[in-house]
Amino acid sequence: MPEAAPGCDEFDPNAKTLEQARAAVLEACRTITQSEQVTLEDALGRTLAQPVHARIDVPPAAVSAMDGYALRAADATDGACLALVGTSAAGHPWDGELQPGQCVRILTGAVVPAGAELVIMQEQVQRDDESITLRNGGLTPGHNIRGPGSDTAAGSPLYASGQRIGAAEVGVLASQGIARVSVLRRPRVAFFSTGDELVPIDQSLGPGQIHDSNRHTLRALLSAYPVEVLDYGVIRDTEAEVSRALTRAGADADMIITTGGVSVGDADHVTRVLQASGQVGFWKLAIKPGRPLAFGQFGRAHFFGLPGNPVAVMTTFALLVRPALLQLAGRDATEPQTVNARLLEDLSKTPGRKDFQRALLETDDRGWVVRAAGGQGSHQLRAMSEANAYVVLPRESTGARAGDWVEVLPFREIFPEV
Ligand code: AMP
Ligand code: MG
């Protein structure tokens, strides 16, 4: 027998590192190729399946950037007096042609009349009934004019396929009069909780029971991604029920996420069913929280068997399910950005697993500082509400001292707002 490694409870030579697990997940979860047409209203958060080109110039004509007066450049001399011959308002162009010595009252967004070469701000003129007197000269052609296509020129490439449609993209597409776009089909994600102790949230608890919180957490986490969710509810701890649910999900979904039942206890049927009827990717992860975790394939779906403990659910979702979802949806799945922060208190740790401790990241006059937040048990979900980041302690680390610089993963990187 080899000598037990330090912290033998923590050390498992067969456990995968997070980096190995991420690589295996990204290798398996290929971007969905099917696409569909959706209205612009339904396009938010989706991924373009085809490149989009500008159809029209935006703005379509030269328009004024100011409320003022449109005139010829040759007339733009200090003290010049120009005859006021009309008004161009947004949506109501003046359709004459400006002659020398004339000006047109013009409002923001209104079309610049033919013959006019610049717009002078109303604050820079003296207005009389039928004329204006310039209080400023030397303005050059194009002054305060937004040229046609100065935002987007007709025919220019707007977006490549793979572009995520956010609020700005929705606006740009709308400005082009594009009402429907071709986007990648949303991955279908089936999820269920396993456990004989679990009771729906609208029922009171009997002896030994707890409310099923994981399924609600998962649904909330999934709402930030362009996915179609299939909620299979609570599945009891029997091989037959787990098998039935997985078979159904394996036929319906692109991804299955379960919580609980992935250890090697008597009630851990997910492990057994997956071993019997699916393909198992890996079982043990050298991270804390989140050691027992299954990844593989069941039917046509990628399978994530997350641990039962609620903090482990959120952590493994952020570290492994998130990149898988991003890649399935054709989005950038590169690792989230961490920051270095100065630790305000000692943190203890046993070597063997990369540790994600719940923490509060703040700034003080020295820059980023971080302290532990809430209880560190993997069942203490309330600490996730008190925290805004994880302190990431390396696998072999034995802890960190106050004053040390530590790696911190802010929640905003991994738990996007919905
Ligand atoms: P398991 O991985 O099934 O052994 O579960 C580990 C711990 O997580 C146990 O204390 C379970 O009661 C708890 N747990 C499992 N599933 C849920 C759930 N859906 N909601 C809340 N706690 C859960
Ligand atoms: Mg269980």
CSV table of C-alpha atoms and ligand atoms in Angstrom, one decimal:
chain,number,residue,atom,x,y,z
A,1,MET,CA,0.0,0.0,0.0
A,2,PRO,CA,1.4,3.4,-0.9
A,3,GLU,CA,1.6,5.8,2.0
A,4,ALA,CA,-1.5,7.9,2.4
A,5,ALA,CA,-1.0,11.4,0.9
A,6,PRO,CA,-1.5,14.4,3.3
A,7,GLY,CA,-5.1,15.0,3.9
A,8,CYS,CA,-6.0,11.5,2.6
A,9,ASP,CA,-9.7,12.3,2.8
A,10,GLU,CA,-9.1,15.0,0.2
A,11,PHE,CA,-6.6,13.3,-2.0
A,12,ASP,CA,-7.8,11.0,-4.7
A,13,PRO,CA,-5.4,10.1,-7.4
A,14,ASN,CA,-8.2,9.3,-9.8
A,15,ALA,CA,-10.0,12.6,-9.4
A,16,LYS,CA,-9.9,14.9,-12.5
A,17,THR,CA,-8.7,18.5,-12.2
A,18,LEU,CA,-11.1,21.2,-13.1
A,19,GLU,CA,-9.0,22.0,-16.2
A,20,GLN,CA,-9.2,18.4,-17.4
A,21,ALA,CA,-13.0,18.3,-16.7
A,22,ARG,CA,-13.5,21.6,-18.6
A,23,ALA,CA,-11.5,20.3,-21.6
A,24,ALA,CA,-13.6,17.1,-21.7
A,25,VAL,CA,-16.8,19.0,-21.5
A,26,LEU,CA,-15.9,21.4,-24.2
A,27,GLU,CA,-14.6,18.5,-26.4
A,28,ALA,CA,-18.0,16.8,-26.1
A,29,CYS,CA,-20.4,19.7,-26.3
A,30,ARG,CA,-20.3,20.9,-29.9
A,31,THR,CA,-22.2,23.9,-31.1
A,32,ILE,CA,-25.7,23.2,-32.3
A,33,THR,CA,-25.9,23.6,-36.1
A,34,GLN,CA,-29.7,23.7,-36.7
A,35,SER,CA,-31.1,27.2,-37.1
A,36,GLU,CA,-34.5,28.8,-37.1
A,37,GLN,CA,-36.1,32.1,-38.0
A,38,VAL,CA,-37.3,34.3,-35.1
A,39,THR,CA,-38.8,37.7,-34.8
A,40,LEU,CA,-36.5,40.4,-33.5
A,41,GLU,CA,-38.5,40.4,-30.3
A,42,ASP,CA,-37.5,36.8,-29.7
A,43,ALA,CA,-33.9,37.2,-30.8
A,44,LEU,CA,-32.5,38.7,-27.6
A,45,GLY,CA,-29.7,36.5,-26.2
A,46,ARG,CA,-29.7,34.2,-29.3
A,47,THR,CA,-26.8,33.5,-31.6
A,48,LEU,CA,-26.9,34.6,-35.3
A,49,ALA,CA,-26.8,31.6,-37.6
A,50,GLN,CA,-26.0,33.6,-40.7
A,51,PRO,CA,-24.0,36.8,-41.3
A,52,VAL,CA,-26.1,40.0,-41.6
A,53,HIS,CA,-25.4,42.8,-44.0
A,54,ALA,CA,-26.8,46.3,-43.8
A,55,ARG,CA,-29.7,46.8,-46.2
A,56,ILE,CA,-29.9,50.5,-46.1
A,57,ASP,CA,-27.9,53.6,-45.1
A,58,VAL,CA,-28.5,54.7,-41.6
A,59,PRO,CA,-29.3,57.5,-41.5
A,60,PRO,CA,-30.8,57.2,-44.9
A,61,ALA,CA,-30.2,60.9,-45.7
A,62,ALA,CA,-28.1,63.7,-44.4
A,63,VAL,CA,-29.7,65.0,-41.2
A,64,SER,CA,-29.1,67.6,-38.7
A,65,ALA,CA,-27.4,66.8,-35.4
A,66,MET,CA,-28.7,70.0,-33.7
A,67,ASP,CA,-31.6,72.3,-33.5
A,68,GLY,CA,-30.5,75.3,-35.6
A,69,TYR,CA,-30.3,76.7,-39.1
A,70,ALA,CA,-29.2,75.1,-42.3
A,71,LEU,CA,-27.1,77.3,-44.7
A,72,ARG,CA,-24.5,77.4,-47.4
A,73,ALA,CA,-20.8,77.3,-46.3
A,74,ALA,CA,-20.1,80.5,-48.2
A,75,ASP,CA,-22.7,82.3,-46.1
A,76,ALA,CA,-21.3,81.2,-42.8
A,77,THR,CA,-19.5,84.4,-41.9
A,78,ASP,CA,-19.7,86.2,-38.6
A,79,GLY,CA,-22.4,88.9,-38.8
A,80,ALA,CA,-24.0,87.6,-42.0
A,81,CYS,CA,-27.8,88.2,-42.2
A,82,LEU,CA,-29.7,85.4,-44.0
A,83,ALA,CA,-33.3,85.2,-45.1
A,84,LEU,CA,-35.4,82.5,-43.4
A,85,VAL,CA,-37.2,80.6,-46.1
A,86,GLY,CA,-38.7,77.5,-44.5
A,87,THR,CA,-38.5,74.8,-41.8
A,88,SER,CA,-37.3,71.2,-42.0
A,89,ALA,CA,-38.5,69.1,-39.0
A,90,ALA,CA,-38.0,65.4,-38.3
A,91,GLY,CA,-40.3,63.5,-40.6
A,92,HIS,CA,-41.2,66.7,-42.5
A,93,PRO,CA,-38.4,67.7,-44.9
A,94,TRP,CA,-38.3,71.1,-46.6
A,95,ASP,CA,-38.2,70.2,-50.3
A,96,GLY,CA,-37.0,73.4,-51.8
A,97,GLU,CA,-33.3,74.1,-52.8
A,98,LEU,CA,-31.5,76.6,-50.6
A,99,GLN,CA,-30.2,79.7,-52.5
A,100,PRO,CA,-27.3,81.9,-51.6
A,101,GLY,CA,-28.2,84.3,-48.7
A,102,GLN,CA,-31.0,81.9,-47.5
A,103,CYS,CA,-31.3,79.7,-44.5
A,104,VAL,CA,-33.8,77.0,-43.3
A,105,ARG,CA,-34.9,76.4,-39.7
A,106,ILE,CA,-33.9,72.8,-39.0
A,107,LEU,CA,-34.5,70.5,-36.1
A,108,THR,CA,-32.5,67.5,-34.8
A,109,GLY,CA,-33.0,64.5,-37.1
A,110,ALA,CA,-34.5,66.5,-39.9
A,111,VAL,CA,-33.3,66.1,-43.5
A,112,VAL,CA,-30.7,68.8,-44.6
A,113,PRO,CA,-32.2,70.6,-47.6
A,114,ALA,CA,-30.6,70.5,-51.0
A,115,GLY,CA,-28.0,73.3,-51.3
A,116,ALA,CA,-27.4,73.5,-47.5
A,117,GLU,CA,-23.9,72.5,-46.4
A,118,LEU,CA,-23.8,73.0,-42.7
A,119,VAL,CA,-26.0,73.6,-39.7
A,120,ILE,CA,-25.4,76.4,-37.2
A,121,MET,CA,-26.7,75.9,-33.6
A,122,GLN,CA,-29.6,78.1,-32.7
A,123,GLU,CA,-27.6,79.5,-29.8
A,124,GLN,CA,-25.1,81.0,-32.3
A,125,VAL,CA,-27.6,83.2,-34.2
A,126,GLN,CA,-29.8,86.1,-33.5
A,127,ARG,CA,-33.3,85.3,-34.7
A,128,ASP,CA,-35.7,87.8,-36.1
A,129,ASP,CA,-39.1,87.2,-37.8
A,130,GLU,CA,-37.9,86.6,-41.3
A,131,SER,CA,-34.1,86.4,-40.9
A,132,ILE,CA,-31.2,85.4,-38.8
A,133,THR,CA,-27.9,87.1,-38.0
A,134,LEU,CA,-24.9,84.8,-37.4
A,135,ARG,CA,-22.9,85.4,-34.2
A,136,ASN,CA,-20.2,83.0,-35.3
A,137,GLY,CA,-18.4,82.4,-38.6
A,138,GLY,CA,-15.8,80.1,-40.1
A,139,LEU,CA,-17.9,77.0,-39.9
A,140,THR,CA,-16.9,74.3,-42.4
A,141,PRO,CA,-19.1,72.2,-44.7
A,142,GLY,CA,-20.6,69.2,-42.9
A,143,HIS,CA,-20.7,71.0,-39.5
A,144,ASN,CA,-23.5,69.5,-37.4
A,145,ILE,CA,-24.6,67.3,-40.3
A,146,ARG,CA,-24.8,63.5,-40.0
A,147,GLY,CA,-24.1,62.1,-43.4
A,148,PRO,CA,-26.1,59.3,-45.0
A,149,GLY,CA,-24.7,56.0,-43.9
A,150,SER,CA,-22.6,57.7,-41.2
A,151,ASP,CA,-23.8,55.1,-38.7
A,152,THR,CA,-24.1,52.1,-41.0
A,153,ALA,CA,-23.5,52.1,-44.8
A,154,ALA,CA,-25.8,50.0,-47.0
A,155,GLY,CA,-24.1,46.7,-48.0
A,156,SER,CA,-21.5,46.8,-45.3
A,157,PRO,CA,-21.1,43.7,-43.2
A,158,LEU,CA,-23.0,44.1,-39.9
A,159,TYR,CA,-22.5,40.9,-38.0
A,160,ALA,CA,-20.8,37.6,-38.5
A,161,SER,CA,-22.6,34.3,-37.7
A,162,GLY,CA,-22.0,33.4,-34.1
A,163,GLN,CA,-22.7,37.0,-32.9
A,164,ARG,CA,-24.7,37.1,-29.8
A,165,ILE,CA,-27.8,39.4,-30.1
A,166,GLY,CA,-27.8,41.8,-27.2
A,167,ALA,CA,-29.7,45.0,-26.7
A,168,ALA,CA,-27.3,47.0,-29.1
A,169,GLU,CA,-27.7,44.4,-31.8
A,170,VAL,CA,-31.5,44.4,-31.5
A,171,GLY,CA,-31.4,48.2,-32.0
A,172,VAL,CA,-29.0,48.0,-35.0
A,173,LEU,CA,-31.2,45.4,-36.7
A,174,ALA,CA,-34.3,47.4,-36.0
A,175,SER,CA,-32.7,50.5,-37.5
A,176,GLN,CA,-32.2,48.4,-40.6
A,177,GLY,CA,-35.8,47.4,-40.8
A,178,ILE,CA,-34.8,43.8,-40.2
A,179,ALA,CA,-37.8,42.1,-38.5
A,180,ARG,CA,-36.7,38.5,-38.6
A,181,VAL,CA,-33.3,36.8,-38.2
A,182,SER,CA,-31.9,33.4,-38.5
A,183,VAL,CA,-30.5,32.1,-35.2
A,184,LEU,CA,-29.2,28.9,-33.8
A,185,ARG,CA,-31.9,26.6,-32.4
A,186,ARG,CA,-31.9,26.8,-28.6
A,187,PRO,CA,-30.5,23.7,-26.8
A,188,ARG,CA,-33.2,21.8,-25.0
A,189,VAL,CA,-32.2,21.2,-21.4
A,190,ALA,CA,-34.0,18.7,-19.3
A,191,PHE,CA,-33.5,18.7,-15.5
A,192,PHE,CA,-34.7,17.0,-12.5
A,193,SER,CA,-33.9,16.5,-8.8
A,194,THR,CA,-33.4,13.1,-7.3
A,195,GLY,CA,-34.1,12.3,-3.6
A,196,ASP,CA,-36.7,10.5,-1.5
A,197,GLU,CA,-36.4,13.4,1.0
A,198,LEU,CA,-37.5,16.1,-1.4
A,199,VAL,CA,-40.9,17.8,-1.2
A,200,PRO,CA,-42.2,20.4,-3.6
A,201,ILE,CA,-42.1,24.0,-2.3
A,202,ASP,CA,-45.9,24.3,-1.9
A,203,GLN,CA,-46.2,21.3,0.5
A,204,SER,CA,-45.3,21.2,4.2
A,205,LEU,CA,-42.5,19.0,5.4
A,206,GLY,CA,-43.0,15.6,7.0
A,207,PRO,CA,-40.3,13.9,9.2
A,208,GLY,CA,-36.9,13.7,7.4
A,209,GLN,CA,-38.1,15.8,4.5
A,210,ILE,CA,-36.7,19.0,2.9
A,211,HIS,CA,-37.9,21.3,0.2
A,212,ASP,CA,-36.5,20.7,-3.3
A,213,SER,CA,-34.5,23.8,-3.8
A,214,ASN,CA,-32.0,22.7,-6.4
A,215,ARG,CA,-34.5,22.5,-9.2
A,216,HIS,CA,-35.5,26.1,-8.6
A,217,THR,CA,-31.9,27.2,-8.4
A,218,LEU,CA,-31.2,25.4,-11.7
A,219,ARG,CA,-34.2,26.9,-13.4
A,220,ALA,CA,-33.0,30.4,-12.3
A,221,LEU,CA,-29.5,29.7,-13.4
A,222,LEU,CA,-30.7,28.5,-16.8
A,223,SER,CA,-32.8,31.5,-17.4
A,224,ALA,CA,-29.7,33.5,-18.3
A,225,TYR,CA,-29.0,31.3,-21.3
A,226,PRO,CA,-30.8,30.8,-24.6
A,227,VAL,CA,-32.1,27.4,-23.8
A,228,GLU,CA,-35.5,25.7,-23.8
A,229,VAL,CA,-36.1,24.1,-20.4
A,230,LEU,CA,-37.8,20.8,-19.7
A,231,ASP,CA,-38.6,20.5,-16.0
A,232,TYR,CA,-39.1,16.8,-15.0
A,233,GLY,CA,-39.7,17.5,-11.4
A,234,VAL,CA,-38.6,15.3,-8.5
A,235,ILE,CA,-37.5,11.8,-9.2
A,236,ARG,CA,-37.6,9.2,-6.4
A,237,ASP,CA,-34.5,7.2,-5.4
A,238,THR,CA,-35.3,4.0,-7.3
A,239,GLU,CA,-33.4,2.6,-10.2
A,240,ALA,CA,-36.6,2.2,-12.2
A,241,GLU,CA,-37.7,5.8,-11.8
A,242,VAL,CA,-34.3,7.3,-12.5
A,243,SER,CA,-34.0,5.0,-15.5
A,244,ARG,CA,-37.4,6.1,-16.8
A,245,ALA,CA,-36.6,9.8,-16.4
A,246,LEU,CA,-33.2,9.5,-18.0
A,247,THR,CA,-34.5,7.5,-21.0
A,248,ARG,CA,-37.2,10.1,-21.6
A,249,ALA,CA,-34.8,13.0,-21.2
A,250,GLY,CA,-32.2,11.2,-23.4
A,251,ALA,CA,-34.7,11.2,-26.2
A,252,ASP,CA,-36.1,14.7,-25.8
A,253,ALA,CA,-33.1,16.9,-24.8
A,254,ASP,CA,-29.7,18.1,-25.9
A,255,MET,CA,-28.6,18.2,-22.3
A,256,ILE,CA,-29.7,16.6,-19.0
A,257,ILE,CA,-28.9,18.1,-15.7
A,258,THR,CA,-29.7,16.1,-12.5
A,259,THR,CA,-28.9,16.9,-8.9
A,260,GLY,CA,-28.2,14.4,-6.2
A,261,GLY,CA,-27.6,10.7,-6.3
A,262,VAL,CA,-24.1,10.7,-7.9
A,263,SER,CA,-22.1,9.4,-4.9
A,264,VAL,CA,-21.6,5.7,-4.2
A,265,GLY,CA,-24.3,5.4,-1.5
A,266,ASP,CA,-27.1,2.8,-1.7
A,267,ALA,CA,-29.5,5.5,-2.9
A,268,ASP,CA,-27.3,6.8,-5.6
A,269,HIS,CA,-29.1,5.4,-8.6
A,270,VAL,CA,-28.0,8.0,-11.1
A,271,THR,CA,-24.5,6.6,-11.1
A,272,ARG,CA,-25.7,3.0,-11.6
A,273,VAL,CA,-28.2,3.8,-14.3
A,274,LEU,CA,-25.7,5.9,-16.2
A,275,GLN,CA,-23.1,3.2,-15.9
A,276,ALA,CA,-25.6,0.6,-17.2
A,277,SER,CA,-27.2,2.5,-20.0
A,278,GLY,CA,-25.2,5.6,-20.8
A,279,GLN,CA,-21.6,6.6,-21.4
A,280,VAL,CA,-19.8,8.0,-18.4
A,281,GLY,CA,-17.3,10.8,-18.8
A,282,PHE,CA,-15.9,11.2,-15.3
A,283,TRP,CA,-17.0,10.8,-11.8
A,284,LYS,CA,-14.7,12.6,-9.4
A,285,LEU,CA,-13.5,16.1,-9.5
A,286,ALA,CA,-10.7,17.6,-7.5
A,287,ILE,CA,-12.7,20.7,-6.6
A,288,LYS,CA,-14.5,21.8,-3.5
A,289,PRO,CA,-17.4,22.0,-3.4
A,290,GLY,CA,-18.4,19.5,-6.1
A,291,ARG,CA,-16.4,16.3,-5.8
A,292,PRO,CA,-18.9,13.8,-7.0
A,293,LEU,CA,-20.0,14.8,-10.5
A,294,ALA,CA,-20.9,12.8,-13.4
A,295,PHE,CA,-20.5,13.8,-17.0
A,296,GLY,CA,-21.3,11.8,-20.1
A,297,GLN,CA,-23.9,11.0,-22.6
A,298,PHE,CA,-27.4,9.5,-22.2
A,299,GLY,CA,-29.3,8.8,-25.4
A,300,ARG,CA,-28.7,11.8,-27.6
A,301,ALA,CA,-28.1,14.2,-24.6
A,302,HIS,CA,-25.1,15.4,-22.8
A,303,PHE,CA,-25.4,14.4,-19.2
A,304,PHE,CA,-24.4,16.4,-16.1
A,305,GLY,CA,-25.0,14.6,-12.8
A,306,LEU,CA,-24.4,17.4,-10.3
A,307,PRO,CA,-24.0,16.7,-6.6
A,308,GLY,CA,-27.0,17.2,-4.3
A,309,ASN,CA,-25.6,19.8,-2.0
A,310,PRO,CA,-27.0,23.2,-3.1
A,311,VAL,CA,-23.7,25.2,-3.0
A,312,ALA,CA,-22.1,22.4,-5.0
A,313,VAL,CA,-24.9,22.7,-7.6
A,314,MET,CA,-24.3,26.4,-8.2
A,315,THR,CA,-20.5,26.0,-8.2
A,316,THR,CA,-20.4,23.0,-10.6
A,317,PHE,CA,-23.0,24.7,-12.8
A,318,ALA,CA,-20.8,27.8,-13.0
A,319,LEU,CA,-17.6,26.0,-13.6
A,320,LEU,CA,-18.7,23.2,-16.0
A,321,VAL,CA,-22.4,23.5,-17.2
A,322,ARG,CA,-22.0,27.2,-18.1
A,323,PRO,CA,-19.1,26.6,-20.6
A,324,ALA,CA,-21.0,23.7,-22.1
A,325,LEU,CA,-24.2,25.8,-22.5
A,326,LEU,CA,-22.2,28.7,-24.0
A,327,GLN,CA,-20.5,26.4,-26.5
A,328,LEU,CA,-23.7,24.6,-27.4
A,329,ALA,CA,-25.2,28.0,-28.1
A,330,GLY,CA,-22.3,29.0,-30.3
A,331,ARG,CA,-21.0,31.5,-27.8
A,332,ASP,CA,-17.6,32.3,-26.4
A,333,ALA,CA,-16.8,29.7,-23.7
A,334,THR,CA,-13.4,31.0,-22.7
A,335,GLU,CA,-12.7,30.9,-19.0
A,336,PRO,CA,-14.1,33.6,-16.8
A,337,GLN,CA,-11.8,36.4,-15.7
A,338,THR,CA,-10.5,36.3,-12.2
A,339,VAL,CA,-8.9,39.1,-10.3
A,340,ASN,CA,-6.2,39.3,-7.6
A,341,ALA,CA,-7.3,40.6,-4.3
A,342,ARG,CA,-5.6,41.1,-0.9
A,343,LEU,CA,-7.0,38.7,1.7
A,344,LEU,CA,-8.4,40.3,4.9
A,345,GLU,CA,-8.4,37.2,7.0
A,346,ASP,CA,-6.8,33.7,7.3
A,347,LEU,CA,-8.5,31.0,5.2
A,348,SER,CA,-7.9,27.3,6.1
A,349,LYS,CA,-7.8,24.5,3.6
A,350,THR,CA,-6.7,20.9,3.3
A,351,PRO,CA,-4.6,20.0,0.3
A,352,GLY,CA,-6.1,17.8,-2.5
A,353,ARG,CA,-8.9,19.8,-4.1
A,354,LYS,CA,-9.1,23.3,-5.7
A,355,ASP,CA,-11.2,25.2,-3.3
A,356,PHE,CA,-13.9,27.7,-4.2
A,357,GLN,CA,-14.6,29.6,-0.9
A,358,ARG,CA,-17.6,31.9,-0.7
A,359,ALA,CA,-16.3,35.4,-0.3
A,360,LEU,CA,-17.0,39.1,-0.4
A,361,LEU,CA,-14.9,41.1,-2.8
A,362,GLU,CA,-14.7,44.8,-2.3
A,363,THR,CA,-12.4,47.8,-3.0
A,364,ASP,CA,-10.7,49.9,-0.4
A,365,ASP,CA,-8.0,52.6,-0.9
A,366,ARG,CA,-5.4,49.8,-1.7
A,367,GLY,CA,-7.5,48.2,-4.4
A,368,TRP,CA,-9.4,44.8,-4.3
A,369,VAL,CA,-9.7,43.2,-0.9
A,370,VAL,CA,-11.6,40.0,-0.1
A,371,ARG,CA,-12.9,38.2,3.0
A,372,ALA,CA,-14.9,35.0,3.7
A,373,ALA,CA,-18.6,35.3,3.5
A,374,GLY,CA,-21.0,33.0,5.4
A,375,GLY,CA,-20.6,29.4,6.3
A,376,GLN,CA,-18.4,27.3,4.0
A,377,GLY,CA,-20.4,24.1,4.2
A,378,SER,CA,-21.6,22.9,0.8
A,379,HIS,CA,-25.2,22.8,2.2
A,380,GLN,CA,-25.0,26.5,3.4
A,381,LEU,CA,-26.7,28.1,0.4
A,382,ARG,CA,-27.5,31.3,2.2
A,383,ALA,CA,-23.7,32.1,2.1
A,384,MET,CA,-24.1,32.3,-1.7
A,385,SER,CA,-26.4,35.2,-1.2
A,386,GLU,CA,-24.0,36.9,1.3
A,387,ALA,CA,-21.1,36.4,-1.1
A,388,ASN,CA,-20.3,38.1,-4.4
A,389,ALA,CA,-17.2,36.0,-5.4
A,390,TYR,CA,-15.3,32.8,-4.8
A,391,VAL,CA,-11.8,32.9,-3.4
A,392,VAL,CA,-10.0,30.2,-5.5
A,393,LEU,CA,-7.3,28.4,-3.6
A,394,PRO,CA,-5.1,26.0,-5.6
A,395,ARG,CA,-5.3,22.3,-5.2
A,396,GLU,CA,-2.1,21.8,-3.2
A,397,SER,CA,-2.6,24.9,-1.1
A,398,THR,CA,-2.8,24.6,2.7
A,399,GLY,CA,-4.7,27.8,3.1
A,400,ALA,CA,-3.9,31.5,2.9
A,401,ARG,CA,-3.0,34.2,5.4
A,402,ALA,CA,-4.4,37.7,5.9
A,403,GLY,CA,-2.4,40.0,3.6
A,404,ASP,CA,-1.8,37.3,1.0
A,405,TRP,CA,-2.8,38.0,-2.6
A,406,VAL,CA,-5.3,35.4,-3.7
A,407,GLU,CA,-7.2,34.6,-6.9
A,408,VAL,CA,-10.9,35.7,-6.9
A,409,LEU,CA,-13.6,34.7,-9.3
A,410,PRO,CA,-16.4,37.4,-9.1
A,411,PHE,CA,-19.9,36.1,-9.4
A,412,ARG,CA,-20.7,38.6,-12.1
A,413,GLU,CA,-18.4,36.6,-14.4
A,414,ILE,CA,-20.3,33.4,-13.9
A,415,PHE,CA,-23.8,34.2,-12.8
A,416,PRO,CA,-25.0,36.7,-15.4
A,417,GLU,CA,-27.9,38.9,-14.4
A,418,VAL,CA,-31.1,38.0,-16.1
B,1,AMP,P1,-27.0,13.4,-2.5
B,1,AMP,O1,-25.9,13.8,-3.4
B,1,AMP,O2,-28.2,12.9,-3.2
B,1,AMP,O3,-26.4,12.4,-1.5
B,1,AMP,O4,-27.4,14.7,-1.7
B,1,AMP,C1,-26.5,15.4,-0.9
B,1,AMP,C2,-27.2,16.4,0.0
B,1,AMP,O5,-27.9,17.4,-0.8
B,1,AMP,C3,-28.2,15.8,0.9
B,1,AMP,O6,-28.2,16.4,2.1
B,1,AMP,C4,-29.5,16.1,0.2
B,1,AMP,O7,-30.6,16.1,1.1
B,1,AMP,C5,-29.2,17.4,-0.4
B,1,AMP,N1,-30.1,17.6,-1.6
B,1,AMP,C6,-30.2,16.7,-2.6
B,1,AMP,N2,-31.0,17.2,-3.5
B,1,AMP,C7,-31.5,18.4,-3.1
B,1,AMP,C8,-32.5,19.3,-3.6
B,1,AMP,N3,-33.1,19.1,-4.8
B,1,AMP,N4,-32.7,20.4,-2.9
B,1,AMP,C9,-32.1,20.6,-1.7
B,1,AMP,N5,-31.2,19.8,-1.2
B,1,AMP,C10,-30.9,18.6,-1.8
B,2,MG,MG,-29.8,11.9,-2.6
